[in-house]
CSV table of C-alpha atoms and ligand atoms in Angstrom, one decimal:
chain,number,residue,atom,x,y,z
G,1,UNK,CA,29.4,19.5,-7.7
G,2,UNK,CA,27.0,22.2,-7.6
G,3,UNK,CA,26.5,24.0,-4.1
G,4,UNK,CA,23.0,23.5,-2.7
G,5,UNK,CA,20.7,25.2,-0.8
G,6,UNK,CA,18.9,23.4,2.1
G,7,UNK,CA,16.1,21.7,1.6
G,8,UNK,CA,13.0,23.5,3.1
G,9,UNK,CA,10.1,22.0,4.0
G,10,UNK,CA,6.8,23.5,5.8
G,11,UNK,CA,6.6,20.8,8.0
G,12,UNK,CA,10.0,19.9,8.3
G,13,UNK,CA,10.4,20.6,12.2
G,14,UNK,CA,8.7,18.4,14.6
G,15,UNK,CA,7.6,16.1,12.2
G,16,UNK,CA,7.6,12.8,13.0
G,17,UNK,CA,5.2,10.3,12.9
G,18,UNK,CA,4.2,7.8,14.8
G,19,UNK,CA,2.4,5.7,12.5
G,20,UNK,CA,4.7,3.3,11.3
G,21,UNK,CA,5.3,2.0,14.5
G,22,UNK,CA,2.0,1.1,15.1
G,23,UNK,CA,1.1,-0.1,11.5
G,24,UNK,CA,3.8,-2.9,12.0
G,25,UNK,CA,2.7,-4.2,15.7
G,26,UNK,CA,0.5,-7.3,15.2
G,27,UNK,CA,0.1,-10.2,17.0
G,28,UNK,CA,1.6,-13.1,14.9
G,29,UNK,CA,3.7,-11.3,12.5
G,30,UNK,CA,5.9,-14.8,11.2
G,31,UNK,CA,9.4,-13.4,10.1
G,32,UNK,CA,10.2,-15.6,6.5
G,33,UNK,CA,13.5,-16.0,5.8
G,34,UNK,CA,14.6,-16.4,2.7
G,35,UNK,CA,16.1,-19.6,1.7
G,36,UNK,CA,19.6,-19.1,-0.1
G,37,UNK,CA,19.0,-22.2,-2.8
G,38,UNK,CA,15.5,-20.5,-3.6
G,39,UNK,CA,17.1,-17.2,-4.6
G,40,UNK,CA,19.5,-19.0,-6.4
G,41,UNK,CA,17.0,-20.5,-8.1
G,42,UNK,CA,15.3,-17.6,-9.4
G,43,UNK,CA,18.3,-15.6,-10.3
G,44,UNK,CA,18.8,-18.7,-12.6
G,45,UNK,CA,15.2,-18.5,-13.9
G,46,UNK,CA,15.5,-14.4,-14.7
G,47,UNK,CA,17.9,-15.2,-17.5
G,48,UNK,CA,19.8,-12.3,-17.6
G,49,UNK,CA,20.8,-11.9,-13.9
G,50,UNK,CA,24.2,-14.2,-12.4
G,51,UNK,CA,24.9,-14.2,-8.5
G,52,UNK,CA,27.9,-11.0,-9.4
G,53,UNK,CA,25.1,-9.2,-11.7
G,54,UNK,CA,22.9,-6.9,-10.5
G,55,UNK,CA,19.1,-6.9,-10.9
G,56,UNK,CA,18.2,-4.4,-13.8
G,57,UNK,CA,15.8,-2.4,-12.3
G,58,UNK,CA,13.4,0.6,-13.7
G,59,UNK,CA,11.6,2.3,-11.0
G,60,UNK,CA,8.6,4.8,-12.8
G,61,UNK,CA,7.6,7.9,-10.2
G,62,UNK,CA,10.3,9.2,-8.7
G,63,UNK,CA,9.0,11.1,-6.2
G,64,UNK,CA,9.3,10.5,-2.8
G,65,UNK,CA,8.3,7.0,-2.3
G,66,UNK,CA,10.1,6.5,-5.7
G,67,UNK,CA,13.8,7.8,-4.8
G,68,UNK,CA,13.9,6.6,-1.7
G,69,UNK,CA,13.2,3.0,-2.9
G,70,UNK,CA,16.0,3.7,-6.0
G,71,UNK,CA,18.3,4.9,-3.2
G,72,UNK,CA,18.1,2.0,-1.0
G,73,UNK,CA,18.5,-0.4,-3.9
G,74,UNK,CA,21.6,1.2,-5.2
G,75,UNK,CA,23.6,1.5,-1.6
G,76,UNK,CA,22.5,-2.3,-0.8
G,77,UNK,CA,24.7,-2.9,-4.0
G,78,UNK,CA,22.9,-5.9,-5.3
G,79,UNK,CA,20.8,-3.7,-8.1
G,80,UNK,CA,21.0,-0.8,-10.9
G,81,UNK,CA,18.8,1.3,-10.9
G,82,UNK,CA,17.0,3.4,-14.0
G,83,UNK,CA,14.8,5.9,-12.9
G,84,UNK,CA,12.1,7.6,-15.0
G,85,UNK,CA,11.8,11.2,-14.1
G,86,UNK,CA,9.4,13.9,-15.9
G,87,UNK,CA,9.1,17.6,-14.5
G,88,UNK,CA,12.5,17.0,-12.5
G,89,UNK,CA,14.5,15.4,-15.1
G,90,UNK,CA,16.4,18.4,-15.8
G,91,UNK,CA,17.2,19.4,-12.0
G,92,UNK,CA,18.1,15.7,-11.2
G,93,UNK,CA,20.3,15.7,-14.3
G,94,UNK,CA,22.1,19.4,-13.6
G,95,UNK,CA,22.6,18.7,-9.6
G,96,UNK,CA,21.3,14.9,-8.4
G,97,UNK,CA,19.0,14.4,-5.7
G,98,UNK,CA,19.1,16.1,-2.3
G,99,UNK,CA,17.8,14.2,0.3
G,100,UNK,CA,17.4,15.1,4.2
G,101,UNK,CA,16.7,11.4,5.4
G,102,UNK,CA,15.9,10.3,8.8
G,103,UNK,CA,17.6,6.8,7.7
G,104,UNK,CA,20.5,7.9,5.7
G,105,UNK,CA,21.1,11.3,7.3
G,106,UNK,CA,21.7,14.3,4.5
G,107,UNK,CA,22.7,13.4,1.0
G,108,UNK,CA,23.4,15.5,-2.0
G,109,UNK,CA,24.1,15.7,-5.7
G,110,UNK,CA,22.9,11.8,-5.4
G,111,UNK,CA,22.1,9.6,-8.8
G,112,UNK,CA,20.9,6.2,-9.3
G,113,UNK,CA,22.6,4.7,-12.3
G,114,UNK,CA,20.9,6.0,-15.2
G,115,UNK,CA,17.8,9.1,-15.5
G,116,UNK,CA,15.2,8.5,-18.1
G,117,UNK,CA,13.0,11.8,-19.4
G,118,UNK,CA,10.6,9.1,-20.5
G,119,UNK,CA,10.0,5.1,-20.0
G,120,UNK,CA,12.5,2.9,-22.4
G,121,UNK,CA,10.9,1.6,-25.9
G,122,UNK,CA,12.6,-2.3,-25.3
G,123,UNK,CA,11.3,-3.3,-28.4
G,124,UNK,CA,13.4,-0.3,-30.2
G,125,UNK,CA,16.1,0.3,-28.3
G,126,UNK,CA,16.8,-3.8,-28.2
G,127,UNK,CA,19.9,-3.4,-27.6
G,128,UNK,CA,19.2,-2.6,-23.6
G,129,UNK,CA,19.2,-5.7,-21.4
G,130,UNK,CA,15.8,-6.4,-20.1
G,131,UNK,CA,14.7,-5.1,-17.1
G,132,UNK,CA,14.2,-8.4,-14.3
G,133,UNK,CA,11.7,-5.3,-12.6
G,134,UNK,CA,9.7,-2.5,-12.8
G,135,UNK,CA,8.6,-0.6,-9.7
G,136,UNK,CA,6.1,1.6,-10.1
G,137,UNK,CA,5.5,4.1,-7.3
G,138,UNK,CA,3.1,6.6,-9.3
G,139,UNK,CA,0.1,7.5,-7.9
G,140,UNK,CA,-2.8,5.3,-8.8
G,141,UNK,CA,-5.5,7.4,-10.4
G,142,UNK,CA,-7.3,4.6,-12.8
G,143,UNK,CA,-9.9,7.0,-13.6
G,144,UNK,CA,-7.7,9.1,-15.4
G,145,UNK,CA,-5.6,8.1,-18.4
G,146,UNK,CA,-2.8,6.9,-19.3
G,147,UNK,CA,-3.5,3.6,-17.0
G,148,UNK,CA,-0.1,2.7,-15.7
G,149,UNK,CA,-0.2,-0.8,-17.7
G,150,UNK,CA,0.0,1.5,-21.3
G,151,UNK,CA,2.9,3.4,-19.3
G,152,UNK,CA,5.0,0.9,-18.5
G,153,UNK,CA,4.1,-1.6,-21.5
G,154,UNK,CA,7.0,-0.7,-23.9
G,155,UNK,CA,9.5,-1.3,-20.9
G,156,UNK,CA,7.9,-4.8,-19.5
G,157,UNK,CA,9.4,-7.9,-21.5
G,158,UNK,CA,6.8,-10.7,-21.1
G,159,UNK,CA,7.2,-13.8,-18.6
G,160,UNK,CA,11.0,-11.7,-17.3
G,161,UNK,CA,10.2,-8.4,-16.2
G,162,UNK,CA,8.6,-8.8,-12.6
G,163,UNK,CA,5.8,-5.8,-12.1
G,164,UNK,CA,6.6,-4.2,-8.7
G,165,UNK,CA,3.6,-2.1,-7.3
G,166,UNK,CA,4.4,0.0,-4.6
G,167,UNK,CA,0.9,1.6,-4.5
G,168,UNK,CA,-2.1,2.1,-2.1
G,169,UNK,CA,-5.0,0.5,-2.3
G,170,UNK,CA,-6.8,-2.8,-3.9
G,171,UNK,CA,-6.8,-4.6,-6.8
G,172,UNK,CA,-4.3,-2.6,-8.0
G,173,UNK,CA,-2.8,-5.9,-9.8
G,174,UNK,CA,-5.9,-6.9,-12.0
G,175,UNK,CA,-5.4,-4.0,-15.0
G,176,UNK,CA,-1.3,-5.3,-14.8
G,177,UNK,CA,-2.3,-9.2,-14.8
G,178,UNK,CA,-4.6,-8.9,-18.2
G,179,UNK,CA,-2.0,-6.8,-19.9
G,180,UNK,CA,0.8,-8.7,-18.8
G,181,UNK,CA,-0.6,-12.2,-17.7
G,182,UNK,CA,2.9,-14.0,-17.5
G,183,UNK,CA,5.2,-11.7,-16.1
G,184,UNK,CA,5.4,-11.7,-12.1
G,185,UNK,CA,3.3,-9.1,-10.2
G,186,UNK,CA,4.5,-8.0,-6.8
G,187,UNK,CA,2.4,-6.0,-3.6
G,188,UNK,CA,4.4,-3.8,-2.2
G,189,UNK,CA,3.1,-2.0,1.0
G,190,UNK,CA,5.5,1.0,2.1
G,191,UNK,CA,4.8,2.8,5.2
G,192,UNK,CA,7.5,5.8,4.6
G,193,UNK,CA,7.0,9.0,5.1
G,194,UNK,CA,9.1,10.7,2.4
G,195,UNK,CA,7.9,13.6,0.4
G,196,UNK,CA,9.5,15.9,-2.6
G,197,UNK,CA,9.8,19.7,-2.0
G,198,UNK,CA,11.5,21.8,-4.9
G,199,UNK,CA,12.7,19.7,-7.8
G,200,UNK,CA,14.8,16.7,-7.3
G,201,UNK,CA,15.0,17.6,-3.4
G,202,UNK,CA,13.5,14.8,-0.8
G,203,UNK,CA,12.6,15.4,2.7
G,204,UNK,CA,12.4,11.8,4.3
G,205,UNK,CA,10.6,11.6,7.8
G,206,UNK,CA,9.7,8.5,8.3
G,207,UNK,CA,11.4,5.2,8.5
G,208,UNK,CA,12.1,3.7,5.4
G,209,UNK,CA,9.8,0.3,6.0
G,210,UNK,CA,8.3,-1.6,2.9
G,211,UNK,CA,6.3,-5.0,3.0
G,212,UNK,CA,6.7,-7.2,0.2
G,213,UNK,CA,4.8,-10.8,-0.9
G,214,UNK,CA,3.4,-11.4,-4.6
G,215,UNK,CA,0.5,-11.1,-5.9
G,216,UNK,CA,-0.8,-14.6,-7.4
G,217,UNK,CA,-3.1,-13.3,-10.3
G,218,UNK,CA,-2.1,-16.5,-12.2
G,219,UNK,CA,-3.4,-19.7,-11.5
G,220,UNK,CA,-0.5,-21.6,-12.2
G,221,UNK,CA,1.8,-22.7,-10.0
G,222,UNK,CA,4.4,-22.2,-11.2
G,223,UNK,CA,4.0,-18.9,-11.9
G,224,UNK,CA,3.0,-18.6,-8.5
G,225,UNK,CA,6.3,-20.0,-7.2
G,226,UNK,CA,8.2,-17.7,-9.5
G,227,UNK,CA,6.4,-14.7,-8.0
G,228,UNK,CA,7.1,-15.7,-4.8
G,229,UNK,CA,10.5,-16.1,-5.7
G,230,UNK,CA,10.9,-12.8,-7.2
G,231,UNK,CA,9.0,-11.2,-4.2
G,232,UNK,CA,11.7,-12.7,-2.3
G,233,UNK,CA,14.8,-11.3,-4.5
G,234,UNK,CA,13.2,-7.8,-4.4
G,235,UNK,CA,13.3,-8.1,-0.7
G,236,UNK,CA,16.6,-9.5,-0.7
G,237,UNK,CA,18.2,-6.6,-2.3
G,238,UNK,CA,16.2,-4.0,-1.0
G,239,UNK,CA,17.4,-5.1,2.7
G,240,UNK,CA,20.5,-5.4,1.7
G,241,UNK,CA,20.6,-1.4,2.3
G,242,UNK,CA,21.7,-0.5,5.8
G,243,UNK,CA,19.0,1.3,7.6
G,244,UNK,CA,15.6,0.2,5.9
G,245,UNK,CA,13.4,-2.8,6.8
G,246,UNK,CA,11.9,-4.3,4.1
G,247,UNK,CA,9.9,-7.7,4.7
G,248,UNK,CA,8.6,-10.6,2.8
G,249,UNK,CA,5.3,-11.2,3.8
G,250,UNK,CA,3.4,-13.9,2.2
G,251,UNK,CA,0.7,-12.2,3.8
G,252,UNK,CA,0.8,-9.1,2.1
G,253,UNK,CA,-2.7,-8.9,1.3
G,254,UNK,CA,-3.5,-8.6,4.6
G,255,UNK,CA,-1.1,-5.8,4.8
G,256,UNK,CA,-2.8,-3.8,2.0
G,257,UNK,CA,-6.5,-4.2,3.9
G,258,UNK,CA,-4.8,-3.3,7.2
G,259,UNK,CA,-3.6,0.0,5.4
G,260,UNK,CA,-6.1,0.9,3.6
G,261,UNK,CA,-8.0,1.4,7.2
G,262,UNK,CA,-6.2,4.6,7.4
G,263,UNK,CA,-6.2,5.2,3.8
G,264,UNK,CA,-9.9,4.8,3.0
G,265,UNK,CA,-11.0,7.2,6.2
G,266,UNK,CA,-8.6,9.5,7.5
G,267,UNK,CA,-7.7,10.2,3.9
G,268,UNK,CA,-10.8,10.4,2.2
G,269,UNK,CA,-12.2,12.7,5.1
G,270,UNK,CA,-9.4,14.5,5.4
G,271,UNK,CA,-9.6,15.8,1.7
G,272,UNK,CA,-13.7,16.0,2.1
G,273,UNK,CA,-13.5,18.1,4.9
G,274,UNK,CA,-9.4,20.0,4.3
G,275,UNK,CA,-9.1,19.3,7.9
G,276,UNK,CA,-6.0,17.4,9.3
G,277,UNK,CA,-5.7,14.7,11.7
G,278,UNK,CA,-5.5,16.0,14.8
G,279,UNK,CA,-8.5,18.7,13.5
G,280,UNK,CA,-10.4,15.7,13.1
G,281,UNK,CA,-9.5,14.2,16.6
G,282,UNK,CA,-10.0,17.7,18.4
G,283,UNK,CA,-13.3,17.8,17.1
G,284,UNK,CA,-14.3,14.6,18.6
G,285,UNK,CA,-17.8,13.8,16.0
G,286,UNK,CA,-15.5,13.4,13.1
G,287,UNK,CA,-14.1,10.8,14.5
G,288,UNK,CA,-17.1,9.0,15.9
G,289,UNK,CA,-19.4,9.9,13.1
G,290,UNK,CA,-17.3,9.5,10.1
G,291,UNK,CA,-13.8,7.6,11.1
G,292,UNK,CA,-14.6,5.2,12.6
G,293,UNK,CA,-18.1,4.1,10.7
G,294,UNK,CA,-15.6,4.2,7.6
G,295,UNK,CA,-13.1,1.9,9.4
G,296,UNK,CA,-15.5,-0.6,10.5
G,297,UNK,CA,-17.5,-1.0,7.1
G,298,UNK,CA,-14.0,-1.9,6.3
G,299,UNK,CA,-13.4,-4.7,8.4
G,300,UNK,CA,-16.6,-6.0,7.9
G,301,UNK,CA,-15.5,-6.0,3.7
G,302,UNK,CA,-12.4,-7.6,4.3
G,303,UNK,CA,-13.8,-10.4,6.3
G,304,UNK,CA,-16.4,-11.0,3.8
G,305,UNK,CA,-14.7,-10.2,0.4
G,306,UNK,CA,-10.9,-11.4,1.4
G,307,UNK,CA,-10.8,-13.6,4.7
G,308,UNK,CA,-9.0,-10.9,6.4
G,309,UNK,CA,-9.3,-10.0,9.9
G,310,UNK,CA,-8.9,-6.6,11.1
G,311,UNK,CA,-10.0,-6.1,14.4
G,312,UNK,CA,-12.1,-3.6,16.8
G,313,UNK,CA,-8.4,-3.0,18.6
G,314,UNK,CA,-6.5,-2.0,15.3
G,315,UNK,CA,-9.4,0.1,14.7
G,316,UNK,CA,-9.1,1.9,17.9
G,317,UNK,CA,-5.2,1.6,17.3
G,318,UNK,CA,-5.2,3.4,13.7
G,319,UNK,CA,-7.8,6.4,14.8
G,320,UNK,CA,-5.1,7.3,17.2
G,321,UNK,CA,-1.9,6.3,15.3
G,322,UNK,CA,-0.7,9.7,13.9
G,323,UNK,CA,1.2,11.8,17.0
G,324,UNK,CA,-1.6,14.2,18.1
G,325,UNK,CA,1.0,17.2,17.8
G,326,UNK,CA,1.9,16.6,13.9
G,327,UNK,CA,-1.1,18.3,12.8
G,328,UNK,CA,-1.2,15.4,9.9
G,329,UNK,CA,-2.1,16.2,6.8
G,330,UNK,CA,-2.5,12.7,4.8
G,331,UNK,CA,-0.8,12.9,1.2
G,332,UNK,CA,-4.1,12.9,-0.8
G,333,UNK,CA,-5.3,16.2,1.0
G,334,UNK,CA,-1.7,17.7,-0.1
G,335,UNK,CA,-2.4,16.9,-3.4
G,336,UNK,CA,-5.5,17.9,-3.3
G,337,UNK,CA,-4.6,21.4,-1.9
G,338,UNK,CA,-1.8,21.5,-4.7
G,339,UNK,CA,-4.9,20.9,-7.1
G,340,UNK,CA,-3.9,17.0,-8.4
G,341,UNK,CA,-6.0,14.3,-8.9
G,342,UNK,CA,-7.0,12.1,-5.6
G,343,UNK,CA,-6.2,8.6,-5.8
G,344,UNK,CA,-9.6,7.6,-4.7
G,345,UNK,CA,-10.5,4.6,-7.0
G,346,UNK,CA,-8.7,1.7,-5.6
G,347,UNK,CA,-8.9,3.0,-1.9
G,348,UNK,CA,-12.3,3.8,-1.6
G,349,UNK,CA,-14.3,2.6,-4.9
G,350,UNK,CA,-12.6,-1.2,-5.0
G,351,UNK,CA,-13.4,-1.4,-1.9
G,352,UNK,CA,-16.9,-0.2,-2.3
G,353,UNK,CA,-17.3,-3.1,-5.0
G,354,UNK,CA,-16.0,-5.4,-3.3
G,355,UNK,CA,-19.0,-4.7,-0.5
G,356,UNK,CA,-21.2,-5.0,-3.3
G,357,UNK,CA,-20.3,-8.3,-4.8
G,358,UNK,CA,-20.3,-9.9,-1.4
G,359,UNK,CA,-23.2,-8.2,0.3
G,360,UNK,CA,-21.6,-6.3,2.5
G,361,UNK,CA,-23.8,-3.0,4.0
G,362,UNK,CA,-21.3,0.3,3.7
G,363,UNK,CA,-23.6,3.2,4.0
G,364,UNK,CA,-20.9,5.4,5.4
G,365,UNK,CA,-18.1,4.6,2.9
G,366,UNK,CA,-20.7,4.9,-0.4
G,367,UNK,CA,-21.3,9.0,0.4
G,368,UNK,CA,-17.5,9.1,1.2
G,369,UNK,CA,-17.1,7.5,-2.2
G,370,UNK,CA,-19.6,10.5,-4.3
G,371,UNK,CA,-18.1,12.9,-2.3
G,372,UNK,CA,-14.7,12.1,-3.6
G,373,UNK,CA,-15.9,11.7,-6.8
G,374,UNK,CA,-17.3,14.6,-6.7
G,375,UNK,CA,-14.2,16.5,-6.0
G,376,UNK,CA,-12.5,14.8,-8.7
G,377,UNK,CA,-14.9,15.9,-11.1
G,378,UNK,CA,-14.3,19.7,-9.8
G,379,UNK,CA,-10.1,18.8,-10.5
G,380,UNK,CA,-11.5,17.2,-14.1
G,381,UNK,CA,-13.0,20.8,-14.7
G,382,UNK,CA,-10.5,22.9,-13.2
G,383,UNK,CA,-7.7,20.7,-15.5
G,384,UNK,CA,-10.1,20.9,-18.7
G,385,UNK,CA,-10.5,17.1,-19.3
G,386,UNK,CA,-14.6,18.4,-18.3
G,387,UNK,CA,-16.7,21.2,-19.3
G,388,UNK,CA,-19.7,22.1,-17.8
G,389,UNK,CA,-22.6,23.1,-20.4
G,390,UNK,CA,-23.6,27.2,-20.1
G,391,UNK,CA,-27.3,26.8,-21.6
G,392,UNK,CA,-29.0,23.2,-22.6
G,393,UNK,CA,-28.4,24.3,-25.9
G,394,UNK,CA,-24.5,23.6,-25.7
G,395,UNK,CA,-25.1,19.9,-25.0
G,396,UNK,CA,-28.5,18.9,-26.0
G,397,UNK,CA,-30.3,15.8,-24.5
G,398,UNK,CA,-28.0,15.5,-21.4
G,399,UNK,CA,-29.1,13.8,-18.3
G,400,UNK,CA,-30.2,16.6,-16.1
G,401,UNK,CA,-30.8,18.9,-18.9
G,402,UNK,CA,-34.5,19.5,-18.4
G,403,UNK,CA,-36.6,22.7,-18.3
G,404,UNK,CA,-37.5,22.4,-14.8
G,405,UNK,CA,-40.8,23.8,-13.4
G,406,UNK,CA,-41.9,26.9,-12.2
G,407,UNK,CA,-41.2,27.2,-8.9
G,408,UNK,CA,-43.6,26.5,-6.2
G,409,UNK,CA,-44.3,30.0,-4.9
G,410,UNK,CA,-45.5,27.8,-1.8
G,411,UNK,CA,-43.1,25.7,-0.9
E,1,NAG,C1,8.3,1.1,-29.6
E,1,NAG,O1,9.0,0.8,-30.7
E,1,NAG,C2,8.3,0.0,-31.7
E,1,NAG,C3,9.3,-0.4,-32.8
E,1,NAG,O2,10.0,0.7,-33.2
E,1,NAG,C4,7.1,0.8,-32.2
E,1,NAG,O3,6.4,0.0,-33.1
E,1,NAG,C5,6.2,1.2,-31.0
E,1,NAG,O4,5.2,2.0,-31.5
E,1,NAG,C6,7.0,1.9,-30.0
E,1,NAG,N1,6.2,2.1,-28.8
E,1,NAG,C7,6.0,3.3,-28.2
E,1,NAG,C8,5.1,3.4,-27.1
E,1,NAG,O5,6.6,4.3,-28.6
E,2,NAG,C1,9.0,17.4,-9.5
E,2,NAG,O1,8.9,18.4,-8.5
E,2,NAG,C2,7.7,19.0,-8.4
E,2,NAG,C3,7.9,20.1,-7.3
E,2,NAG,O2,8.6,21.2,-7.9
E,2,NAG,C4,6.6,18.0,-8.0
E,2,NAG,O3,5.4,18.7,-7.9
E,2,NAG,C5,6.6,17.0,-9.0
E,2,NAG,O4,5.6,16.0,-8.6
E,2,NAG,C6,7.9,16.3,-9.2
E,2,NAG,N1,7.8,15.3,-10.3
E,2,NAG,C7,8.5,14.2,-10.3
E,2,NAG,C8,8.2,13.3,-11.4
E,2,NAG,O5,9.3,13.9,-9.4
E,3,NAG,C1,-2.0,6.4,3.4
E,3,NAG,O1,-1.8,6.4,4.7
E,3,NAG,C2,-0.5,6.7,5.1
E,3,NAG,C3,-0.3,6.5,6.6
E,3,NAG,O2,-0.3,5.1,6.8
E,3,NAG,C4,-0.2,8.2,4.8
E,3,NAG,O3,1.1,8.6,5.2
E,3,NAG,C5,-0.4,8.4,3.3
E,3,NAG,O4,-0.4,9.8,3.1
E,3,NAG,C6,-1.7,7.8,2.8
E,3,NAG,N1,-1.8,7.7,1.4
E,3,NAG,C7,-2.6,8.5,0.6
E,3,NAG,C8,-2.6,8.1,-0.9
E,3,NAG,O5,-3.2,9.4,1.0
């Protein structure tokens, strides 16, 4: 094995979170345990899978989200894991992985089963089993093509693979369900704190703690059932790693609207504005005037659009949730910084639509919303997928491509 050199990491020192600790405290938080005869019963339904094989198990984005899932898979023993890299392929393939993880302490030259430069053709190479799931842990950037269901397609085998998204955000599931309306979709709700530095190195931070339920996009039940039951096995083997907490929660949707408080404001303001958290908090009107308005319009959406109550006290609870001293700087600034897309779509716009179709009033969160989009348009640009017209000429009859008037020497 290749010597390595230590991972470094900007914010590697002093940086832990406190987050996580409050995401999870609720009030009635029912712990489901998972009846034996019920996984038995689905391992029997995925066809391919016995009690001594393990779960076949494709995990697209490996990043940081991404490895650490593959990792905790493969040391729980009960799943084999193939993971799709891109830009790293090469580095993962030469050396492994090296991870610096608060859960698993420091790991090198690691590898899941089997790297992948690009996702599996399953119709052409038939001679791979089928994979029982897919978990994608990409970003989530709709807006911008390829959509993840075209990504993952050649790798999903209808009514067996179950569709694992470990994303942000909502309705996340509905492109999945219409391209792949009988194969299991799972929510998957991670509050880790893990993050890539130089290829195929992981810094993990935060505790390893994933909450799992399915999502029922198909009205029948047993379909229903059957996600539940593979929601179930996915939480079955992931907890079968020492270390990591992963939940079932048939509750998840409430999970994802309890996130997405943080998400939709201290995110979205945070890449507006380049400030981090504790910026925001020091300067006291950020908070008040943009924060927290964005936090409540949320709750009062939830309510309306999905029967979910998030309280006044979690609201308080998240504003303060980061440790002051970590100087935060929430994942879709980074990328922003680093010039990526933002993920802004299902964690500000769905939830802007969902205002809509209910009647719900979100004055706050709508300029949040052109604001972002408006940033994305600049990355759009910058990346060449836009180009702005230099005279009227270059792209006749376009909206705002009027003459103008003469000025008003008065006004
Ligand atoms: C997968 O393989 C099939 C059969 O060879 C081919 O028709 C299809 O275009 C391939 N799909 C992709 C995305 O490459
Ligand atoms: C590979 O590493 C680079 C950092 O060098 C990172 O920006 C990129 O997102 C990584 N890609 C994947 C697929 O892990
Ligand atoms: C969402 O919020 C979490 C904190 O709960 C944060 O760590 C993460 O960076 C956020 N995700 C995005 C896409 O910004």
């Amino acid at each position: 094995m290749a010597a390595h050199a230590p991972c470094r990491f900007p914010h590697s020192a002093h940086f832990i979170r406190s987050s996580f600790i409050f995401l999870l405290q609720t009030s009635a938080r029912p712990s489901v345990t998972l009846s034996s005869s019920r996984i038995r019963t689905t391992i029997r339904n995925m066809g391919s899978m016995t009690e001594t094989k393990k779960a076949n198990v494709l995990i697209v984005g490996s990043g940081g989200v991404g490895t650490m899932a593959a990792y905790a898979l493969e040391k729980g023993g009960k799943a084999s894991v193939t993971a799709v890299l891109r830009s790293n392929f090469s580095a993962v393939e030469k050396a492994g992985f090296s991870i610096d993880s608060i859960d698993h302490g420091m790991i090198h030259g690691w590898r899941p089963t089997k790297t992948l430069n690009a996702i599996p053709n399953m119709t052409k190479e038939n001679t791979l089993p089928p994979y029982d799931y897919i978990l994608v842990t990409t970003k989530n950037i709709p807006d911008i093509p390829p959509s993840i269901a075209t990504l993952i397609a050649p790798a999903v085998t209808p009514a067996h693979t179950a569709i694992a998204l470990l994303q942000n955000g909502l309705n996340i599931e509905r492109p999945l369900s219409a391209a792949f309306p009988t194969n299991p979709i799972i929510s998957g709700i991670s509050f880790i704190g893990a993050t890539e530095g130089p290829p195929g190195t992981i810094k993990h931070d935060d505790h390893d703690v994933l909450v799992v339920g399915a999502f029922h996009h198909n009205p029948g039940v047993e379909q229903q059932e059957r996600a539940d039951a593979a929601a179930e096995l996915l939480v079955d083997m992931y907890d079968a790693c020492e270390g990591v907490e992963c939940m079932y929660r048939p509750d998840v949707l409430f999970w994802r609207w309890r996130k997405l408080l943080y998400n939709a404001s201290y995110n979205s303001v945070a890449t507006i504005l380049g400030m981090d958290t504790s910026r925001m908090r020091a300067s006291e009107h950020v908070v008040d005037g943009l924060v927290r308005p964005v936090m409540g319009e949320i709750c009062e959406v939830a309510r309306a659009a999905a029967g979910v109550r998030l309280d006044g006290g979690m609201v308080e609870g998240m504003i303060l949730a980061d440790t002051y001293e970590a100087f935060f700087k929430p994942s879709m600034l980074q990328g922003f910084e680093k010039g990526n897309f933002i993920e802004f779509e299902n964690i500000v716009g769905e939830p802007l639509r969902e205002a809509e179709r209910v009647g719900v009033a979100t004055p706050t969160l709508r300029v949040i919303y052109e604001l972002l989009k408006g940033l994305q348009w600049k990355i759009k640009e910058a990346k060449g997928l836009v180009k702005v017209p230099l005279t009227r000429d270059e792209k006749p009859g376009f909206k705002y491509s009027g003459v103008g008037r003469p000025r008003d020497v008065t006004g």
